CSV table of C-alpha atoms in Angstrom, one decimal:
chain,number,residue,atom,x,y,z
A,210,UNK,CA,0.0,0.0,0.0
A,211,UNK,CA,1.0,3.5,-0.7
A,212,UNK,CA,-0.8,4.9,2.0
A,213,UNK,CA,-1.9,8.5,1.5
A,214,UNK,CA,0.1,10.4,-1.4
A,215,UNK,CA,0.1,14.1,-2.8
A,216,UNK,CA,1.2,15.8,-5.7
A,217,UNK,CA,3.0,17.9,-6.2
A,218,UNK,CA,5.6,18.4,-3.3
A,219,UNK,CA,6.6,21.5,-3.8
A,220,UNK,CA,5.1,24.2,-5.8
A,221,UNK,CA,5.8,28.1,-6.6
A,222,UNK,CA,2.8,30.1,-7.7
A,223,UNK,CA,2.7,33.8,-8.7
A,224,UNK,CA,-0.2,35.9,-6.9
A,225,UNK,CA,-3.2,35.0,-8.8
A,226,UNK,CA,-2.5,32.3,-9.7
A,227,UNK,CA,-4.9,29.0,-9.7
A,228,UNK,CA,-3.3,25.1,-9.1
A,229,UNK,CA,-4.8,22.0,-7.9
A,230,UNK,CA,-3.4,19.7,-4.8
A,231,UNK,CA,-4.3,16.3,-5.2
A,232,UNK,CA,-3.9,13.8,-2.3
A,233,UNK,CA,-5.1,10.1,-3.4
A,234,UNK,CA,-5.5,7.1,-0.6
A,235,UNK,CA,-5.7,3.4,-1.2
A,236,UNK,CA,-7.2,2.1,2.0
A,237,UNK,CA,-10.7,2.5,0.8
A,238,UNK,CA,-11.0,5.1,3.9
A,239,UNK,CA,-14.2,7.4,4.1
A,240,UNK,CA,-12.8,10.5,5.4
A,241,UNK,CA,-10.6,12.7,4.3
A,242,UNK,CA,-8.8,15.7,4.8
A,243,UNK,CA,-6.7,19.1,3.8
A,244,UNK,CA,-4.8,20.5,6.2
A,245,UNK,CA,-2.0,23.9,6.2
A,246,UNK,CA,0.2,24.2,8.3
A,247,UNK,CA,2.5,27.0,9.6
A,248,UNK,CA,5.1,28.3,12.5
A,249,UNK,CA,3.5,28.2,15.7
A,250,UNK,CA,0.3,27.4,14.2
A,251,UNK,CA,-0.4,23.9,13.9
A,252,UNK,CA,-2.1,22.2,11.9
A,253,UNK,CA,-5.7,23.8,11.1
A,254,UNK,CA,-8.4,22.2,8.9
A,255,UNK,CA,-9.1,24.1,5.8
A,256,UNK,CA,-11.6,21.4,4.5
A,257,UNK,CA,-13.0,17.6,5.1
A,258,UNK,CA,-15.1,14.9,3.5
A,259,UNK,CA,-16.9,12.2,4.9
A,260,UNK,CA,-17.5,10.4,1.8
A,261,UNK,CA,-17.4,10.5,-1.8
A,262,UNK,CA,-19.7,13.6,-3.1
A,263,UNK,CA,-19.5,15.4,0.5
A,264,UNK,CA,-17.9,18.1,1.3
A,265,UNK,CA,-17.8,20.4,4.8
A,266,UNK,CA,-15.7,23.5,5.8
A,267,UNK,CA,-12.8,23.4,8.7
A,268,UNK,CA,-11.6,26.3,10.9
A,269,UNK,CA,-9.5,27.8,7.6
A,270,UNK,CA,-11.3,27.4,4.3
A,271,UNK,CA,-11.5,30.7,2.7
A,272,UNK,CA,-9.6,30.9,-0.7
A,273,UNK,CA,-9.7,27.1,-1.0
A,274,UNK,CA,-12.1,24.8,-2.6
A,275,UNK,CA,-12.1,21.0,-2.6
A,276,UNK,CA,-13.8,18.1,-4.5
A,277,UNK,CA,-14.1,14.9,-4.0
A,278,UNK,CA,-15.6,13.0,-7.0
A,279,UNK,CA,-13.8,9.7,-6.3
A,280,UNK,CA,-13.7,8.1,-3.1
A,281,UNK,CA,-9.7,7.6,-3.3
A,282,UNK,CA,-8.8,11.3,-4.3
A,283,UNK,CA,-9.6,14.7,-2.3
A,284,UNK,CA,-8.5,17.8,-4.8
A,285,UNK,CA,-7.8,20.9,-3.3
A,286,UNK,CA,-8.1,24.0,-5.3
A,287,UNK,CA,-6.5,27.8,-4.6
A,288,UNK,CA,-8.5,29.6,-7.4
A,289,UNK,CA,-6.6,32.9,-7.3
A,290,UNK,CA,-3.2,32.3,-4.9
A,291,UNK,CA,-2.5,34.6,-2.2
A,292,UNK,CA,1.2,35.0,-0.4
A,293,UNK,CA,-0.9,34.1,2.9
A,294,UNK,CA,-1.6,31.1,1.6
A,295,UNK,CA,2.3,30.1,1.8
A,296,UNK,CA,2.6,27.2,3.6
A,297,UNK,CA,2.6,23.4,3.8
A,298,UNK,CA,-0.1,21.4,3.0
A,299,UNK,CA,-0.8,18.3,4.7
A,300,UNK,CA,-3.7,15.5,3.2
A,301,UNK,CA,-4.9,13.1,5.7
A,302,UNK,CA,-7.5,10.3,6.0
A,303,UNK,CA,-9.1,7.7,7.9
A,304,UNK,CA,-11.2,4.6,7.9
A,305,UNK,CA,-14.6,6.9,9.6
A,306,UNK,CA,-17.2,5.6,11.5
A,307,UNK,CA,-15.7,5.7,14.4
A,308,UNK,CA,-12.4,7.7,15.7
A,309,UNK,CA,-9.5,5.5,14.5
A,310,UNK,CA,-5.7,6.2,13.1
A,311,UNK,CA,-5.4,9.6,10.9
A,312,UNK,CA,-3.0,9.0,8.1
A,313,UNK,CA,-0.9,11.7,6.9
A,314,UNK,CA,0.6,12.3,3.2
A,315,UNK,CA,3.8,13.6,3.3
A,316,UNK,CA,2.8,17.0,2.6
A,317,UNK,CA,3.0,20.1,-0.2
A,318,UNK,CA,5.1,23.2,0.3
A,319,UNK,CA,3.6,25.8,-1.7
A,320,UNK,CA,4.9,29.2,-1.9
A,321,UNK,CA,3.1,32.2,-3.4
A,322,UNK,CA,5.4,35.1,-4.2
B,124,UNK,CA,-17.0,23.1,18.7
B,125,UNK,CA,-13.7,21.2,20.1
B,126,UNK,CA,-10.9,23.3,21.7
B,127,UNK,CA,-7.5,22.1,22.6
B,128,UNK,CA,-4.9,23.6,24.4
B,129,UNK,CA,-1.2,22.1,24.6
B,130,UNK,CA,1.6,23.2,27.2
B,131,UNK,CA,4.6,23.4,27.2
B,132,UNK,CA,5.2,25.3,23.3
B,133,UNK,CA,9.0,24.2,23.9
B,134,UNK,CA,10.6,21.6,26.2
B,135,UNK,CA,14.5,20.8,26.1
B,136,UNK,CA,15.7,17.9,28.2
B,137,UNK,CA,19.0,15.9,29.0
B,138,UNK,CA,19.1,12.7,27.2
B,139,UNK,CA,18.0,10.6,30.1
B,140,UNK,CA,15.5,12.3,31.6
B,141,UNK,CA,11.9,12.4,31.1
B,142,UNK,CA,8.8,14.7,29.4
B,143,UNK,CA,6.2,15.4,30.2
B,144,UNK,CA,3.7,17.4,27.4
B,145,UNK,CA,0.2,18.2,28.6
B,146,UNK,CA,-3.0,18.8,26.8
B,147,UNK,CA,-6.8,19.9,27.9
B,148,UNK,CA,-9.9,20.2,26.1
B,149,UNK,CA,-13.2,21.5,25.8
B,150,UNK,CA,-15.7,18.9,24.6
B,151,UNK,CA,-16.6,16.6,27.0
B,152,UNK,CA,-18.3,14.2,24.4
B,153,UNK,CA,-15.0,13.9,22.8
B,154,UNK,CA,-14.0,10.1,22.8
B,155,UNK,CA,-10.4,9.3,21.4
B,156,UNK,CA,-6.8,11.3,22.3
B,157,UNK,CA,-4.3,10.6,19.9
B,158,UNK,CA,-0.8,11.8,19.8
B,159,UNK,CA,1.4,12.6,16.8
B,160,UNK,CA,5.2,12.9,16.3
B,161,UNK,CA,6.3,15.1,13.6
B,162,UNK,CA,9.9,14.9,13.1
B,163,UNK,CA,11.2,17.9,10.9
B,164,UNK,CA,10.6,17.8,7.2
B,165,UNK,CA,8.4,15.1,7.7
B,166,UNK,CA,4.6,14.5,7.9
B,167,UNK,CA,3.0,14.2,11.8
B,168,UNK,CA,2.5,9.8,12.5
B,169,UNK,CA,0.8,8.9,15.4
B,170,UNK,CA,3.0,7.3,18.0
B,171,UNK,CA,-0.1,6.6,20.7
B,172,UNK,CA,-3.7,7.1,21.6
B,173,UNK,CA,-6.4,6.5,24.1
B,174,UNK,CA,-10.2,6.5,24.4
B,175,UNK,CA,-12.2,7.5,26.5
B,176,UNK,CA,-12.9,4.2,28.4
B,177,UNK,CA,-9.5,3.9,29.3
B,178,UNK,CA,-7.4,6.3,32.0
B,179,UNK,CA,-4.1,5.0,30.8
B,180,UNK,CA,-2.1,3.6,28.2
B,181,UNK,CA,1.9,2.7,27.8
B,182,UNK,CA,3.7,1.6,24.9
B,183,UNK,CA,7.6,0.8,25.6
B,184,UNK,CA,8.9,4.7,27.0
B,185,UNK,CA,6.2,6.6,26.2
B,186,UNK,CA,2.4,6.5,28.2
B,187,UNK,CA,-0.3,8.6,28.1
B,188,UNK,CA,-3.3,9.3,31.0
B,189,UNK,CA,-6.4,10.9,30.3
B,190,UNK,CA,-8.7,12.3,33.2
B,191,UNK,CA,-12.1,12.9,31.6
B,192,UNK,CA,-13.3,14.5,34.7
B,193,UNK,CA,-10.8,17.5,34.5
B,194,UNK,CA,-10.8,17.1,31.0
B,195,UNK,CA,-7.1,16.7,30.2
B,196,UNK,CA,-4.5,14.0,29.3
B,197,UNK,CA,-0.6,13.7,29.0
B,198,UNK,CA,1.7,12.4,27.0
B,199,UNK,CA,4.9,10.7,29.0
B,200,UNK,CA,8.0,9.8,27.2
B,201,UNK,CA,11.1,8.1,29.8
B,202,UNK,CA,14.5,7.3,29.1
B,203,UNK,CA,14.8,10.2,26.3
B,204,UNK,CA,16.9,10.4,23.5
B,205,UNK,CA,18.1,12.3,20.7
B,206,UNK,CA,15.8,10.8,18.1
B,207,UNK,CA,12.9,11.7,20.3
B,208,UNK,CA,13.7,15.4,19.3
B,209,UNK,CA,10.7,16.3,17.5
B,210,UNK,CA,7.4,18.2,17.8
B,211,UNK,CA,4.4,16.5,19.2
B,212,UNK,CA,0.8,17.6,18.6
B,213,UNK,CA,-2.2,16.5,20.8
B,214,UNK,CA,-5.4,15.7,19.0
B,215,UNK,CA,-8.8,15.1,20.3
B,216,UNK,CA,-12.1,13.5,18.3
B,217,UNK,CA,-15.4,14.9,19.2
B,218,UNK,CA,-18.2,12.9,19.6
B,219,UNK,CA,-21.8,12.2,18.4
B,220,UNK,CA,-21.6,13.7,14.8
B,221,UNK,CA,-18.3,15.6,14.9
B,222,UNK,CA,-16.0,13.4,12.2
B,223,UNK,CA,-12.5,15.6,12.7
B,224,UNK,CA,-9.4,16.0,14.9
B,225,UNK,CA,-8.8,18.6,16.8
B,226,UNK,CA,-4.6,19.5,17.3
B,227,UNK,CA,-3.2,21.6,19.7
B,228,UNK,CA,-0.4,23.7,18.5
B,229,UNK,CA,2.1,21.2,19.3
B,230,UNK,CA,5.2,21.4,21.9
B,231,UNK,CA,8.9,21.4,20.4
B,232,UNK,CA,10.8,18.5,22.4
B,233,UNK,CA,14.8,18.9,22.2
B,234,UNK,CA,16.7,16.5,24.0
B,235,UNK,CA,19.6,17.7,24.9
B,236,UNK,CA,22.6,14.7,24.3
């Protein structure tokens, strides 16, 4: 098993700019997640899914959007790129249903310039 | 919603010694207390947990307890050493129809050789 993947790993965008994260799992796990991460911060939710077609907000989601039209991929989308959105981005899932093991990817640095 | 709080930010230690990280939260529904390592560079994996229906837990040199009456648990790592340099986030899993981790902001654990 791969586990939980994302692409790319590192990324430079320009202000205004528009890309695409894509994290992909292959443990047939329901939820999934987008995470950012900065100094000092922690990690803070931008968006989750509880299963294919759903969608819900975390603590951070303005300037994101996220789609998950397959159960094994979560796509997460900066439309028009901000430098505040520098950062790393961390995909995570787990099996749902009940609380179990969160699995991480090993994370996108994206920097907006 | 969830709230968790995670003391110390920063603890440094001589190799030998033990740590102690501490963590509280809000929801008293929440159910499961996991704890991540995230080594620098790399993505957070979880290195214990604990439910609710259990006070304590130990794995090898690390243990964690979990008082649902005050609402907090700890994470205790003996015998430290170097490789345990890393930070360490605290998590907590609401219950009922909450599906998402809550992190503390993590504590930056240096042991000293």
């Amino acid at each position: 098993n791969a586990g939980v993947t994302q692409t790319p790993k590192f990324r430079v965008l320009k202000t205004g700019q528009s890309m695409t994260l894509l994290c992909a799992q292959d443990m047939n796990h329901e939820y999934m997640y987008w995470y950012r991460q900065d100094p000092g911060m922690g990690l803070r939710l931008i968006h989750y899914s509880v299963g294919e077609g759903t969608t819900a907000k975390g603590e951070v989601p303005d300037g994101y959007n996220v789609s998950r039209l397959k159960k094994q991929n979560f796509l997460l989308g900066l439309e028009s790129a901000a430098p505040s959105q520098t950062s790393v981005y961390f995909c995570a899932s787990n099996r749902g249903g009940t609380a179990s093991e969160q699995y991480f990817g090993p994370g996108t640095r994206l920097t907006v310039t | 919603g969830e709230n968790v709080e995670q003391h110390p930010s920063t603890l440094s230690v001589q190799e030998g010694d033990s740590a102690v990280i501490k963590c509280t939260y809000s929801d008293s529904a929440s159910n499961y207390f996991p704890w991540y390592k995230q080594e620098l560079g790399k993505r957070p994996q979880l290195i214990i947990d604990i439910r609710s229906n259990v006070g304590e837990k130990k794995d090898q040199r690390i243990a964690v307890t979990l008082n649902k009456t005050a609402k907090h648990f700890s994470l205790h790592i003996t015998e430290t050493q170097p490789e345990d340099s890393a930070v360490y986030f605290c998590a907590a899993w609401g219950g009922g129809s909450n599906y998402k981790l809550t992190f503390g902001k993590g504590t930056l654990l240096t042991v000293n050789p």
